[in-house]
CSV table of C-alpha atoms in Angstrom, one decimal:
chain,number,residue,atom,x,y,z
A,24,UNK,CA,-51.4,-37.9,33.4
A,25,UNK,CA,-48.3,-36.0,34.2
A,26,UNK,CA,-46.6,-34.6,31.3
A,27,UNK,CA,-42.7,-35.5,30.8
A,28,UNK,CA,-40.3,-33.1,31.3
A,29,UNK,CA,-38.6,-32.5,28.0
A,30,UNK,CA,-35.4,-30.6,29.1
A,31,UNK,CA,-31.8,-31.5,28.1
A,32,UNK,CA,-29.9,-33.9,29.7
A,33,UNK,CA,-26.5,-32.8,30.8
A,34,UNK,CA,-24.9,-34.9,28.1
A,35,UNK,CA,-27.1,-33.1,25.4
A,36,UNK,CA,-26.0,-29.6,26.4
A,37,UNK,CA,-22.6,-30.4,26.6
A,38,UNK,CA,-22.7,-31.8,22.9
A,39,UNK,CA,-24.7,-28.7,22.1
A,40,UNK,CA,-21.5,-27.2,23.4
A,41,UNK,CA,-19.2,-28.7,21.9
A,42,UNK,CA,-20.7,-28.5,18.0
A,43,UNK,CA,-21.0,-24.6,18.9
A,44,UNK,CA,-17.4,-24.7,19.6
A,45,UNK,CA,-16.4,-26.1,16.3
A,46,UNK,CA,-18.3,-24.1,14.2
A,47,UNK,CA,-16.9,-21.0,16.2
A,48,UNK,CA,-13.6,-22.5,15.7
A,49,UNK,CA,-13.6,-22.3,11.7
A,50,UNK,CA,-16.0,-19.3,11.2
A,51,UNK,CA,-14.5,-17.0,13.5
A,52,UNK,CA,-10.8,-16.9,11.6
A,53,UNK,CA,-12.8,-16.3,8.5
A,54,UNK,CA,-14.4,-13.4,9.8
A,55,UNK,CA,-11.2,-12.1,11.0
A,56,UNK,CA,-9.6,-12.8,8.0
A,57,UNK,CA,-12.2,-10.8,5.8
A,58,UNK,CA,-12.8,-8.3,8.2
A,59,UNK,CA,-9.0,-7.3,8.1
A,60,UNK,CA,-9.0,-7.6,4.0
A,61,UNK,CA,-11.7,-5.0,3.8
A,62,UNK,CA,-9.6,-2.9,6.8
A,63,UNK,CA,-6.5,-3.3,4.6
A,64,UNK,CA,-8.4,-2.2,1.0
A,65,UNK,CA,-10.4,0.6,2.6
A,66,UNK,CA,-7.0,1.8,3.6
A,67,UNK,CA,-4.7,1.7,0.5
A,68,UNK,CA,-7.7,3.2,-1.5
A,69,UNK,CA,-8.0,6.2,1.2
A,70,UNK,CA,-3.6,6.3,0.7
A,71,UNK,CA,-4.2,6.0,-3.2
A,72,UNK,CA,-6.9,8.8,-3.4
A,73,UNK,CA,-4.8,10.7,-1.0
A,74,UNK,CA,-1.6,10.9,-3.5
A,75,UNK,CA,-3.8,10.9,-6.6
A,76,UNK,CA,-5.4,14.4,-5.6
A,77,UNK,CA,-2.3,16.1,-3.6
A,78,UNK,CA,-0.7,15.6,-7.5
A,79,UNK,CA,-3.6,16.1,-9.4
A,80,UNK,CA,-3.8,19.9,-7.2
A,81,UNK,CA,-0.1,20.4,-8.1
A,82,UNK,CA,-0.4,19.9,-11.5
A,83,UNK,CA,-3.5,22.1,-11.9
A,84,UNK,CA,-1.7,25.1,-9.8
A,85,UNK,CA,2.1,24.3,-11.6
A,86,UNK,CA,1.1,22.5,-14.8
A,87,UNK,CA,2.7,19.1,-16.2
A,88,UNK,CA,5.8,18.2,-14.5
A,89,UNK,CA,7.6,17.9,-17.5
A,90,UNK,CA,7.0,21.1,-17.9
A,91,UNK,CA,8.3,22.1,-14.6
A,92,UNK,CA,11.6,24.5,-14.7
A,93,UNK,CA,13.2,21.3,-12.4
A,94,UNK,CA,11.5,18.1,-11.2
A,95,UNK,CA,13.2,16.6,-8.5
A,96,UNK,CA,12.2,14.6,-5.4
A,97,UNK,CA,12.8,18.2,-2.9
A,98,UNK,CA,10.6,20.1,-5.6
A,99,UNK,CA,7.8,17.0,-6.2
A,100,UNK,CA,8.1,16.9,-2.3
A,101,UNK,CA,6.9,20.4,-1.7
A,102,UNK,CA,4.7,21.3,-4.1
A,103,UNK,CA,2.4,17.5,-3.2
A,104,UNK,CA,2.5,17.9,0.5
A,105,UNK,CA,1.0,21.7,0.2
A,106,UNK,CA,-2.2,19.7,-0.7
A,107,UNK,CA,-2.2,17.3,2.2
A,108,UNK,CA,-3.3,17.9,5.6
A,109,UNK,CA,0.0,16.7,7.3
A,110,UNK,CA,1.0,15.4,10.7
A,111,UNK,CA,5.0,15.1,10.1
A,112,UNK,CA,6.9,16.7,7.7
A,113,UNK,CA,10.6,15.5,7.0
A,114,UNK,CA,11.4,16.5,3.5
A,115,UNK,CA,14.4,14.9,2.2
A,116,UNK,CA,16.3,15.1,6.1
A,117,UNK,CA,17.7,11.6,7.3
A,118,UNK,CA,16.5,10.7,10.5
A,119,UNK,CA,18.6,8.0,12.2
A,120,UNK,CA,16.7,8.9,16.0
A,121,UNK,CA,15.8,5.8,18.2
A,122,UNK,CA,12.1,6.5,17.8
A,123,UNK,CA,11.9,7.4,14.2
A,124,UNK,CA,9.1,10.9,13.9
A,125,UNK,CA,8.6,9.9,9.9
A,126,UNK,CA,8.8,6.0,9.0
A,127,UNK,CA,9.1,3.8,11.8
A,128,UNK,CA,10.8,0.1,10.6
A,129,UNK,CA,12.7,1.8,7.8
A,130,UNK,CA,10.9,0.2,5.7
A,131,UNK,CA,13.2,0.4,1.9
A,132,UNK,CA,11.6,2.5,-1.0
A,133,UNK,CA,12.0,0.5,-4.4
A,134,UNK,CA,13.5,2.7,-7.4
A,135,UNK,CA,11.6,1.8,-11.0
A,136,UNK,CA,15.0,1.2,-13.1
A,137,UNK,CA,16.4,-1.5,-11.5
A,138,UNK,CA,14.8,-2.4,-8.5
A,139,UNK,CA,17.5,-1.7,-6.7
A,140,UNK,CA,16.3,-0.7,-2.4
A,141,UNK,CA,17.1,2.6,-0.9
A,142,UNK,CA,16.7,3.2,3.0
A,143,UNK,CA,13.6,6.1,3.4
A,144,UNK,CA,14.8,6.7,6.6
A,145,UNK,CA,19.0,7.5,5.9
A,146,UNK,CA,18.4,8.6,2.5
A,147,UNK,CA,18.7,11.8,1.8
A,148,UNK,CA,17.0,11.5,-1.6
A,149,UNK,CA,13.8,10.1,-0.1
A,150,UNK,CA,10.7,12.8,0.5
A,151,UNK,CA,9.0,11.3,3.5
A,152,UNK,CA,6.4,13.0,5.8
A,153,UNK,CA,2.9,11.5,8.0
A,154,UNK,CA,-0.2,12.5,6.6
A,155,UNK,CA,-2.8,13.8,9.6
A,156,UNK,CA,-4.8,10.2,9.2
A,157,UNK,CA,-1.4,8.3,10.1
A,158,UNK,CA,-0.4,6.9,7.2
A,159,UNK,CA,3.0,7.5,6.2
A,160,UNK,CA,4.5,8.1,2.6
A,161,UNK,CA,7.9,8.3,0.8
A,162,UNK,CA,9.0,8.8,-2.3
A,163,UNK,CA,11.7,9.7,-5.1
A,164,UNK,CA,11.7,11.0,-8.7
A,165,UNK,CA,14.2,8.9,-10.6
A,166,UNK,CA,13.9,10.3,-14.0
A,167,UNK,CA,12.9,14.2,-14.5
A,168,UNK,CA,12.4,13.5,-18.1
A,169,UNK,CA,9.7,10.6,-16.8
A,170,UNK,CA,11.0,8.0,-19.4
A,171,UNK,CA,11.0,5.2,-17.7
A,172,UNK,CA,9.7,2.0,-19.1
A,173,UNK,CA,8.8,-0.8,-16.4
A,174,UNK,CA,6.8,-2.7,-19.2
A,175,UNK,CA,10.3,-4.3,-20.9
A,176,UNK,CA,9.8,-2.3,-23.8
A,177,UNK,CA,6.2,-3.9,-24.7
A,178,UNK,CA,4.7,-2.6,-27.6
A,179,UNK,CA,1.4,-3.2,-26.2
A,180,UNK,CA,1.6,-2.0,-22.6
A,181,UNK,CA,-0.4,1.5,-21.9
A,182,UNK,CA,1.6,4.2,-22.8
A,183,UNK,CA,2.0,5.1,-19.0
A,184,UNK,CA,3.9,2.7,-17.8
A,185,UNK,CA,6.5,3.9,-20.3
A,186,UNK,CA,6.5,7.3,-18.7
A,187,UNK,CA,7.2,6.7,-15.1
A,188,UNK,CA,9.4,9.4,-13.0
A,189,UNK,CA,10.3,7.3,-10.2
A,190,UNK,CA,8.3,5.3,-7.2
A,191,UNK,CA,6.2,5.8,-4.0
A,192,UNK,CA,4.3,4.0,-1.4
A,193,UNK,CA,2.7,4.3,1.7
A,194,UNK,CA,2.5,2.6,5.3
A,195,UNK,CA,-0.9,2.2,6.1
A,196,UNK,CA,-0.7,0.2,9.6
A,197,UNK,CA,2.0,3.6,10.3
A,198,UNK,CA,0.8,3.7,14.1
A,199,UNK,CA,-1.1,0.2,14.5
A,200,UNK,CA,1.3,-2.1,16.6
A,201,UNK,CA,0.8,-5.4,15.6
A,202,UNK,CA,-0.5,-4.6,12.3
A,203,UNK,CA,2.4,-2.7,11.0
A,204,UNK,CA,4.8,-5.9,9.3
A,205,UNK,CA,7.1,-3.5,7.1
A,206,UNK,CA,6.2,-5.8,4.4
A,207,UNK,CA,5.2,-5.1,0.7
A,208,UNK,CA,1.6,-6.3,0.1
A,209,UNK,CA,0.3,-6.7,3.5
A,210,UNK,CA,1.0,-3.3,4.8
A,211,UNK,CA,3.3,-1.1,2.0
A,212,UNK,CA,2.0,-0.3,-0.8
A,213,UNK,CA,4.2,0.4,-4.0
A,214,UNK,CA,3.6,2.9,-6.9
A,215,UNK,CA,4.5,4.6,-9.7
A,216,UNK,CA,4.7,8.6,-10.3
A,217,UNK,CA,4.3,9.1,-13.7
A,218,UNK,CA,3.1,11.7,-16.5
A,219,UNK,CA,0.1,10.7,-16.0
A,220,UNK,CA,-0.5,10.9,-12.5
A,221,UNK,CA,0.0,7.8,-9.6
A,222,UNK,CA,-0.1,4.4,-10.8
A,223,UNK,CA,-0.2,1.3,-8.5
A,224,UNK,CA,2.3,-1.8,-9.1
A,225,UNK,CA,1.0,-4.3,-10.7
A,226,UNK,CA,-1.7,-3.5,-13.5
A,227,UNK,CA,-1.4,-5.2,-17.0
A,228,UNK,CA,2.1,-4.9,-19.0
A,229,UNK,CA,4.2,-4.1,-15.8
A,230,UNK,CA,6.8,-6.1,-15.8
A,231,UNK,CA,9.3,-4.4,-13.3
A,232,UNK,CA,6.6,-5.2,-10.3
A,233,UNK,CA,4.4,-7.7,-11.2
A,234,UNK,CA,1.3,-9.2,-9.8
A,235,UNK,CA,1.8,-13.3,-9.5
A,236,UNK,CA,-1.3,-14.9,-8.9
A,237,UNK,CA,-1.1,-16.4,-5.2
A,238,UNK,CA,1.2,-13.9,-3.8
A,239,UNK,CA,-1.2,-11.4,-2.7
A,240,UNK,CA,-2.4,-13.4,0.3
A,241,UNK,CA,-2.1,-13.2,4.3
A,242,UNK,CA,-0.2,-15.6,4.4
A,243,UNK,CA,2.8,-14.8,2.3
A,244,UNK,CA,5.4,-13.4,4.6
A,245,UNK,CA,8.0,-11.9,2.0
A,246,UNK,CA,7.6,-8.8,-0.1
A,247,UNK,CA,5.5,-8.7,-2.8
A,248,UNK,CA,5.9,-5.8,-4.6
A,249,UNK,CA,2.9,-6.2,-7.2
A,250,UNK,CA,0.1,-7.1,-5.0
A,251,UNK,CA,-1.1,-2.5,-5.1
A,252,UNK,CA,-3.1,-2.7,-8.2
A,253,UNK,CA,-4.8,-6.3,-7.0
A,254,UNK,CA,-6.0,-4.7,-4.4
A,255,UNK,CA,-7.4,-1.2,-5.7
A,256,UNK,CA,-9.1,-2.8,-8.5
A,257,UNK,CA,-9.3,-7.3,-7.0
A,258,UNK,CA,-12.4,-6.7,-5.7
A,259,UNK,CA,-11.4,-7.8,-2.5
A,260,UNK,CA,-9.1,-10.7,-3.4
A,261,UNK,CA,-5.6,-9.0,-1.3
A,262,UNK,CA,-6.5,-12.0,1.4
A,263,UNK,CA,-8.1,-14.6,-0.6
A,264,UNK,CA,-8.2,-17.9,1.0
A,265,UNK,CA,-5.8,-20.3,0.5
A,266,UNK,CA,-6.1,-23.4,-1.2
């Protein structure tokens, strides 16, 4: 006897088709989604580790900044970047040029006392400068003394977010078209300079920059200037699914 041939039938493989389809249709976004999460946490760690060290290396070679003769943003300015293998280095200059050589966007740098924005690009109080990697950085000293208390005057917030000298953040999507939004939590990341070294926005008792559960997704497209901590220490959870 002659044995049936047990191939598809057109209609089969097009249903076979068609299933694949869906199932490519609601996996592949997820993969996207995580794959550009871990992207965006590998990145701000790199930034974070990046700041951490360049001011660790200045205190070690100038001692405490409260200690410092002056601490301003110029004087901050120089004696970090001396620890950072740079790319572009404007200081404190404004740069109001078509194609902008330091931040391009303008993104605004947020000061710790009041929350109030200041242009990195115009301002001539603003230390910017490109690290070689691309990322991009800016930041100011608001208080020499380092007094500042984001925490609301908590009495049982750590004892560093009562000594915070002013803010910085960084640009990690710098050179990425496409990527680069200007926006606080999806590609700026906010901190604190304090006594104690760099602090993200965010952690436990901060009350000037928050973290808001829900904020600190893809989808949000407004600045959320407490999602830095969520993501260094999240586990992940910068783009977590919606509900």
């Amino acid at each position: 006897m002659l044995k049936k041939n047990k191939a598809f039938t057109l209609g089969e493989a097009l249903f076979a088709l068609v299933v694949i389809g869906v199932i490519a249709a609601f996996t592949i976004p997820i993969v996207m989604q995580d794959s550009y999460g871990r992207e965006t946490i590998l990145k701000v760690k790199k930034a974070y580790s990046i700041m951490s060290n360049a001011y660790e290396r200045a205190v070690a070679k100038h001692g405490s900044m409260i200690d410092w003769n002056e601490v301003n943003t110029q004087i901050y300015g120089d004696r970090v970047v001396n620890n950072v293998s740079l790319g572009v280095n404007c200081q404190t200059r404004n740069n109001l040029t078509a194609v902008n050589d330091c931040i391009p966007g303008c993104p605004s740098l947020y000061k710790a006392k009041d929350k109030t924005a200041v242009n990195a690009c115009t301002s001539n109080n603003v230390y910017k400068f490109i690290a070689f990697d691309g990322f991009s950085y800016a930041f100011q000293i608001e208080d020499p003394d380092c007094k500042i208390d984001v925490t609301e005057g908590s009495t049982v917030a750590p004892l560093y977010l009562k000594q915070v000298c002013g803010t910085a953040y960084t640009d990690i999507f710098n050179t990425q078209k496409g990527k680069n939004k200007n926006l606080y939590g999806q590609d700026l990341f906010l901190f604190y300079i304090t006594r104690d070294g760099i602090i993200p926005t965010g952690t436990d008792g901060d009350k000037t920059f928050p973290y808001k559960e829900g904020d600190c997704v893809k989808s949000v497209k407004t600045n959320v200037f407490g999602c830095t901590a969520r993501v260094l220490y999240g586990k992940g959870a910068l783009f977590e699914k919606e509900k």
